[in-house]
């Protein structure tokens, strides 16, 4: 049997030769070899074997010359039952007209103008999509294919109204002729290429969470459980239902194929009439890929509309699709049934060899090879022009234009409202901001904000307690740091040296508490933002429930680790030995940790990665520490910068803790002190030295709380803005 490597090499050679044989069509003449014979006519024993495997499919043409789909082998025809419908869904037709997208030029606007005036090269925006059109109806499964960089993922993101980044987009996407923007998430599912999970949850726990938020309140608990069981069986995940999803490098979990199927299961759980899939078979072997696409085929046969980008599908997978949508260099090269595609390419003298995967053949004809780039571009342009001049394209365009001819707004009797209300039942508790002003009963979300908050709290605590590594690490670090600082300042004496030692210890505790909590929060928040953006875009939950659930989940662990560290350090270092003063000290440090959490959450929401958040910490915290009252006396420093201490919790915490430490100290011995050195006889003199006032004690505590809430308030609205406008 021919080796895989040799076969692939031979396939590539055939494809290139077939492209080159078409050179005369681009007004150039090339001395190229003739088209190689089919595989079964090759007889060179040095490179290939004499007998090659027989065809897996028997391809035929009908009386009209159209290609007839081959039948799958018997062992692959066991389709089995599909999913039972949760509700009655109306047929969905998705259409898009004149979709254009461009990446902005790297040169700034001013630089481009200057280069234009100087006669230098001016970079123009790179066109990714050049006015493509399409329509997919109910009961059809469309494969969007093309070489790398053809624009497949860009088109998918535009159809689903996902975050476009900095792309310049002009598109008209409609469902049954009605315009839909982000509301499309209420009636569709999107299986994206990146797998995003809370890794410490099990498969069943993950699906339970989504069933509670993706299915409306009209479903009972038993119906939700039955739906989860059915989806698990449908995608052959029953054996893995109690397996932890897994965290890379920390918790071992599902295999790649199981994770991919779980991503698909999450989207079909709510039975959407429309499904978008971006490279669903990426990273899967041929068997797992076939199982997944076969599941999509079952849903299509039940009336679903499925649009899927796919890369290098096998022949078995390719023939499960109904429609083929070929992109090349941002243009539409072919759109139509699989049966008519060979005849279309045949008119350009491009014939699919026997025993050759049609999907590979089409992509190879529309790919750019480094050595033949000019000829490849000419052939792509010729094919795209040919398709746009075909009668098949004219028929599709007439249908698309008829669907896009109406510009009327949605009203209560149109299809869109019927479809939306069936997929997103009315919830009287929906926030006014999430409901269209004209139609108060229409909302993207299927559950109320309170239910979303409740289940987000549930998921956060399950994640917290099932991820013991993080809890143990933070508690162990708190114990270690508390003991370490306690040993460094073990049993301090109340003499003249206590002024420097105890004041330094207090400020060190404030610094350590602030930095450790800011670091923990930025890691926790930024790690989950990709999941948050995905689930928020899918209308699983609103932003406010997510923010408050995250906030409430973090507070207990932060308070616990802070109290552990403070307790150990306080008594080891012999700070003022009074239960009252200890609890006041612990309370102030806990409030300080909460204020640092507020800054950490703000740094997280204005940053896109943990590295960016960490890079911002030092420039922000350094001036706040300097004006905290330890490194710089309150009576010193530049007056035009003294305002910074009033926004520094270091200042308020330090003053309150120092007052708490020295307020009840009435006597300090001066024995053994050098005559020229000052002697401080009691705590009041120390407070006077530092320019701290006892009357500020209550004010300091109140302002720490104010700073905490102010930082949380700002971070809340920054995240609210990013959830709606972040690209």
Tab-separated table of C-alpha atoms in Angstrom, residues 221-499:
chain	number	residue	atom	x	y	z
A	221	UNK	CA	-35.857	20.489	37.301
A	222	UNK	CA	-36.655	16.997	35.980
A	223	UNK	CA	-36.932	18.272	32.417
A	224	UNK	CA	-33.529	19.919	32.686
A	225	UNK	CA	-31.943	16.737	34.045
A	226	UNK	CA	-33.560	14.675	31.279
A	227	UNK	CA	-32.231	17.105	28.699
A	228	UNK	CA	-28.709	16.807	30.112
A	229	UNK	CA	-28.953	12.997	30.037
A	230	UNK	CA	-30.173	13.070	26.450
A	231	UNK	CA	-27.377	15.379	25.269
A	232	UNK	CA	-24.752	13.265	27.056
A	233	UNK	CA	-26.019	10.135	25.338
A	234	UNK	CA	-26.367	11.890	21.988
A	235	UNK	CA	-22.672	12.862	22.000
A	236	UNK	CA	-21.407	9.715	23.715
A	237	UNK	CA	-20.326	11.553	26.861
A	238	UNK	CA	-22.234	9.437	29.379
A	239	UNK	CA	-19.126	7.609	30.580
A	240	UNK	CA	-17.380	10.921	31.224
A	241	UNK	CA	-20.251	12.761	32.933
A	242	UNK	CA	-18.564	12.694	36.362
A	243	UNK	CA	-15.070	13.363	35.031
A	244	UNK	CA	-13.429	16.687	35.801
A	245	UNK	CA	-13.011	18.802	32.680
A	246	UNK	CA	-9.414	19.527	33.632
A	247	UNK	CA	-6.957	22.398	33.936
A	248	UNK	CA	-3.814	22.247	31.828
A	249	UNK	CA	-0.779	21.436	33.972
A	250	UNK	CA	-2.794	21.290	37.211
A	251	UNK	CA	-5.805	18.953	37.011
A	252	UNK	CA	-5.986	16.030	34.626
A	253	UNK	CA	-9.329	15.714	32.862
A	254	UNK	CA	-11.089	15.122	29.554
A	255	UNK	CA	-9.362	14.187	26.334
A	256	UNK	CA	-9.297	16.596	23.403
A	257	UNK	CA	-12.177	14.842	21.645
A	258	UNK	CA	-14.317	14.852	24.779
A	259	UNK	CA	-13.678	18.553	25.375
A	260	UNK	CA	-14.664	19.301	21.786
A	261	UNK	CA	-17.883	17.335	22.125
A	262	UNK	CA	-18.633	19.073	25.423
A	263	UNK	CA	-18.276	22.449	23.683
A	264	UNK	CA	-20.815	21.258	21.123
A	265	UNK	CA	-23.096	19.838	23.841
A	266	UNK	CA	-23.169	23.193	25.626
A	267	UNK	CA	-24.531	24.953	22.544
A	268	UNK	CA	-27.184	22.399	21.572
A	269	UNK	CA	-28.467	22.048	25.129
A	270	UNK	CA	-31.087	24.761	24.612
A	271	UNK	CA	-32.174	23.393	21.199
A	272	UNK	CA	-31.425	26.528	19.111
A	273	UNK	CA	-32.885	26.545	15.581
A	274	UNK	CA	-29.631	28.027	14.248
A	275	UNK	CA	-26.112	26.774	14.921
A	276	UNK	CA	-22.762	28.290	13.948
A	277	UNK	CA	-19.620	26.156	14.237
A	278	UNK	CA	-16.082	27.501	13.787
A	279	UNK	CA	-13.659	24.664	12.987
A	280	UNK	CA	-15.526	22.093	15.155
A	281	UNK	CA	-13.175	19.264	14.110
A	282	UNK	CA	-9.959	21.148	14.876
A	283	UNK	CA	-7.530	18.927	16.787
A	284	UNK	CA	-9.652	15.767	16.430
A	285	UNK	CA	-8.734	12.511	14.773
A	286	UNK	CA	-10.793	11.349	11.794
A	287	UNK	CA	-13.048	9.082	13.864
A	288	UNK	CA	-13.909	11.737	16.456
A	289	UNK	CA	-14.360	14.343	13.733
A	290	UNK	CA	-16.823	12.104	11.906
A	291	UNK	CA	-18.808	11.450	15.106
A	292	UNK	CA	-19.156	15.191	15.726
A	293	UNK	CA	-20.170	16.102	12.171
A	294	UNK	CA	-22.546	13.142	12.101
A	295	UNK	CA	-24.248	14.589	15.187
A	296	UNK	CA	-24.599	17.889	13.324
A	297	UNK	CA	-26.109	15.995	10.395
A	298	UNK	CA	-28.767	14.520	12.682
A	299	UNK	CA	-29.710	17.986	13.914
A	300	UNK	CA	-29.880	19.261	10.337
A	301	UNK	CA	-32.251	16.464	9.381
A	302	UNK	CA	-34.516	17.640	12.206
A	303	UNK	CA	-34.822	21.067	10.578
A	304	UNK	CA	-31.917	22.978	12.127
A	305	UNK	CA	-29.891	25.484	10.118
A	306	UNK	CA	-26.154	24.870	10.519
A	307	UNK	CA	-23.275	26.941	9.157
A	308	UNK	CA	-19.818	25.539	9.735
A	309	UNK	CA	-16.271	26.510	8.844
A	310	UNK	CA	-14.148	23.427	8.398
A	311	UNK	CA	-10.558	22.719	7.445
A	312	UNK	CA	-9.472	19.642	5.499
A	313	UNK	CA	-12.469	17.359	6.112
A	314	UNK	CA	-12.229	13.722	5.123
A	315	UNK	CA	-14.360	12.447	2.250
A	316	UNK	CA	-16.812	10.851	4.684
A	317	UNK	CA	-17.262	14.133	6.540
A	318	UNK	CA	-17.388	16.255	3.387
A	319	UNK	CA	-20.311	14.331	1.907
A	320	UNK	CA	-22.413	14.900	5.049
A	321	UNK	CA	-22.836	18.576	4.092
A	322	UNK	CA	-25.545	19.939	1.808
A	323	UNK	CA	-24.026	23.235	0.701
A	324	UNK	CA	-20.467	24.234	-0.099
A	325	UNK	CA	-19.266	27.828	0.358
A	326	UNK	CA	-15.750	28.358	-1.024
A	327	UNK	CA	-13.779	31.497	-0.184
A	328	UNK	CA	-10.562	32.591	-1.844
A	329	UNK	CA	-8.671	35.792	-1.113
A	330	UNK	CA	-11.808	37.306	0.422
A	331	UNK	CA	-14.012	36.535	-2.590
A	332	UNK	CA	-16.704	33.950	-3.192
A	333	UNK	CA	-15.388	31.233	-5.505
A	334	UNK	CA	-18.378	28.889	-5.330
A	335	UNK	CA	-21.627	28.588	-3.415
A	336	UNK	CA	-24.103	25.827	-4.055
A	337	UNK	CA	-24.778	22.161	-3.614
A	338	UNK	CA	-21.977	19.628	-3.385
A	339	UNK	CA	-23.408	17.830	-6.417
A	340	UNK	CA	-22.947	20.796	-8.755
A	341	UNK	CA	-19.435	21.759	-7.611
A	342	UNK	CA	-17.500	19.277	-9.818
A	343	UNK	CA	-19.357	20.463	-12.918
A	344	UNK	CA	-18.564	24.078	-12.042
A	345	UNK	CA	-14.824	23.401	-11.756
A	346	UNK	CA	-14.907	21.202	-14.828
A	347	UNK	CA	-15.661	24.214	-17.014
A	348	UNK	CA	-12.221	25.544	-16.039
A	349	UNK	CA	-10.618	22.223	-17.038
A	350	UNK	CA	-10.236	21.316	-13.375
A	351	UNK	CA	-11.271	17.693	-13.010
A	352	UNK	CA	-11.215	15.855	-9.671
A	353	UNK	CA	-8.918	12.814	-10.025
A	354	UNK	CA	-10.212	9.418	-9.082
A	355	UNK	CA	-9.663	8.340	-5.469
A	356	UNK	CA	-9.148	11.995	-4.536
A	357	UNK	CA	-10.843	13.853	-1.706
A	358	UNK	CA	-12.979	16.599	-3.318
A	359	UNK	CA	-12.510	18.897	-0.320
A	360	UNK	CA	-8.716	18.771	-0.676
A	361	UNK	CA	-9.030	19.314	-4.416
A	362	UNK	CA	-11.136	22.473	-4.081
A	363	UNK	CA	-8.887	23.998	-1.434
A	364	UNK	CA	-5.746	23.244	-3.431
A	365	UNK	CA	-7.166	24.961	-6.504
A	366	UNK	CA	-7.864	28.085	-4.437
A	367	UNK	CA	-4.640	28.155	-2.403
A	368	UNK	CA	-1.581	30.367	-2.885
A	369	UNK	CA	1.769	28.620	-3.289
A	370	UNK	CA	4.986	30.646	-2.883
A	371	UNK	CA	6.598	29.553	-6.153
A	372	UNK	CA	3.480	30.101	-8.286
A	373	UNK	CA	1.843	33.016	-6.465
A	374	UNK	CA	1.168	35.094	-9.582
A	375	UNK	CA	-0.430	32.203	-11.472
A	376	UNK	CA	-2.445	31.178	-8.404
A	377	UNK	CA	-3.889	34.657	-7.951
A	378	UNK	CA	-4.808	34.802	-11.617
A	379	UNK	CA	-6.567	31.439	-11.428
A	380	UNK	CA	-8.483	32.454	-8.281
A	381	UNK	CA	-9.630	35.674	-9.918
A	382	UNK	CA	-10.695	33.765	-13.014
A	383	UNK	CA	-12.707	31.220	-10.987
A	384	UNK	CA	-14.363	33.900	-8.836
A	385	UNK	CA	-15.269	35.978	-11.897
A	386	UNK	CA	-16.639	32.872	-13.543
A	387	UNK	CA	-18.877	32.068	-10.615
A	388	UNK	CA	-20.204	35.642	-10.364
A	389	UNK	CA	-21.162	35.429	-14.051
A	390	UNK	CA	-22.921	32.077	-13.667
A	391	UNK	CA	-26.663	31.536	-13.657
A	392	UNK	CA	-26.361	29.722	-10.338
A	393	UNK	CA	-24.981	32.872	-8.694
A	394	UNK	CA	-27.742	34.971	-10.266
A	395	UNK	CA	-30.414	32.688	-8.790
A	396	UNK	CA	-28.918	32.945	-5.318
A	397	UNK	CA	-28.530	36.709	-5.584
A	398	UNK	CA	-32.176	37.104	-6.593
A	399	UNK	CA	-33.206	35.157	-3.503
A	400	UNK	CA	-30.844	37.110	-1.243
A	401	UNK	CA	-31.957	40.481	-2.584
A	402	UNK	CA	-35.598	39.549	-2.028
A	403	UNK	CA	-34.802	38.722	1.611
A	404	UNK	CA	-32.891	41.973	2.087
A	405	UNK	CA	-35.246	44.282	0.211
A	406	UNK	CA	-37.295	45.084	3.327
A	407	UNK	CA	-35.955	47.734	5.675
A	408	UNK	CA	-38.983	47.840	7.945
A	409	UNK	CA	-38.537	47.660	11.684
A	410	UNK	CA	-39.655	44.678	13.712
A	411	UNK	CA	-43.262	44.693	14.829
A	412	UNK	CA	-45.291	42.407	17.046
A	413	UNK	CA	-46.600	40.270	14.197
A	414	UNK	CA	-43.397	39.578	12.273
A	415	UNK	CA	-41.470	36.357	12.177
A	416	UNK	CA	-38.553	37.640	14.178
A	417	UNK	CA	-40.622	38.417	17.267
A	418	UNK	CA	-42.363	35.043	17.040
A	419	UNK	CA	-39.049	33.233	16.805
A	420	UNK	CA	-37.421	35.297	19.551
A	421	UNK	CA	-40.328	34.874	21.958
A	422	UNK	CA	-40.323	31.114	21.421
A	423	UNK	CA	-36.605	30.813	22.034
A	424	UNK	CA	-36.491	33.435	24.801
A	425	UNK	CA	-39.704	33.218	26.836
A	426	UNK	CA	-40.860	36.340	28.595
A	427	UNK	CA	-39.336	36.961	31.990
A	428	UNK	CA	-41.093	39.680	33.942
A	429	UNK	CA	-38.078	40.212	36.173
A	430	UNK	CA	-35.771	41.165	33.295
A	431	UNK	CA	-33.837	44.352	33.740
A	432	UNK	CA	-35.221	47.290	31.774
A	433	UNK	CA	-31.827	47.819	30.153
A	434	UNK	CA	-32.004	44.368	28.554
A	435	UNK	CA	-35.450	44.850	27.008
A	436	UNK	CA	-36.158	46.621	23.776
A	437	UNK	CA	-37.946	49.912	24.417
A	438	UNK	CA	-40.529	49.261	21.752
A	439	UNK	CA	-41.240	45.663	22.811
A	440	UNK	CA	-41.054	45.314	26.565
A	441	UNK	CA	-41.438	41.541	26.393
A	442	UNK	CA	-38.354	40.900	24.283
A	443	UNK	CA	-35.039	40.039	25.963
A	444	UNK	CA	-31.920	38.147	25.009
A	445	UNK	CA	-31.748	36.481	28.402
A	446	UNK	CA	-33.850	33.493	29.380
A	447	UNK	CA	-33.557	33.866	33.155
A	448	UNK	CA	-33.788	36.721	35.635
A	449	UNK	CA	-30.776	38.496	37.106
A	450	UNK	CA	-31.364	36.896	40.506
A	451	UNK	CA	-31.304	33.348	39.068
A	452	UNK	CA	-28.152	34.195	37.127
A	453	UNK	CA	-26.530	35.536	40.299
A	454	UNK	CA	-27.539	32.435	42.282
A	455	UNK	CA	-26.064	29.977	39.787
A	456	UNK	CA	-22.932	32.021	39.223
A	457	UNK	CA	-22.379	31.943	42.991
A	458	UNK	CA	-22.915	28.170	42.880
A	459	UNK	CA	-20.383	27.705	40.077
A	460	UNK	CA	-17.818	29.970	41.721
A	461	UNK	CA	-17.938	28.116	45.026
A	462	UNK	CA	-17.850	24.710	43.316
A	463	UNK	CA	-14.811	25.918	41.386
A	464	UNK	CA	-13.235	27.244	44.572
A	465	UNK	CA	-13.683	24.112	46.670
A	466	UNK	CA	-12.898	21.675	43.828
A	467	UNK	CA	-9.686	23.513	43.043
A	468	UNK	CA	-7.821	22.755	46.294
A	469	UNK	CA	-4.464	23.740	44.847
A	470	UNK	CA	-5.350	27.446	44.823
A	471	UNK	CA	-6.967	27.410	48.285
A	472	UNK	CA	-4.136	25.460	49.845
A	473	UNK	CA	-1.511	27.613	48.181
A	474	UNK	CA	-3.039	30.866	49.426
A	475	UNK	CA	-3.530	29.543	52.972
A	476	UNK	CA	-0.010	28.069	53.097
A	477	UNK	CA	1.456	31.349	51.826
A	478	UNK	CA	-0.525	33.284	54.443
A	479	UNK	CA	0.822	31.032	57.223
A	480	UNK	CA	4.356	31.144	55.850
A	481	UNK	CA	4.450	34.932	55.456
A	482	UNK	CA	2.782	35.484	58.841
A	483	UNK	CA	5.339	33.283	60.603
A	484	UNK	CA	8.242	34.756	58.621
A	485	UNK	CA	7.385	38.354	59.517
A	486	UNK	CA	6.685	37.298	63.093
A	487	UNK	CA	10.141	35.717	63.333
A	488	UNK	CA	11.803	38.802	61.882
A	489	UNK	CA	10.126	40.974	64.518
A	490	UNK	CA	9.885	38.363	67.288
A	491	UNK	CA	8.907	39.710	70.723
A	492	UNK	CA	9.651	43.403	70.214
A	493	UNK	CA	10.426	45.382	73.372
A	494	UNK	CA	8.616	48.560	74.397
A	495	UNK	CA	11.624	50.858	74.571
A	496	UNK	CA	12.992	53.605	72.363
A	497	UNK	CA	13.785	51.115	69.565
A	498	UNK	CA	10.108	50.189	69.443
A	499	UNK	CA	9.318	53.450	67.662
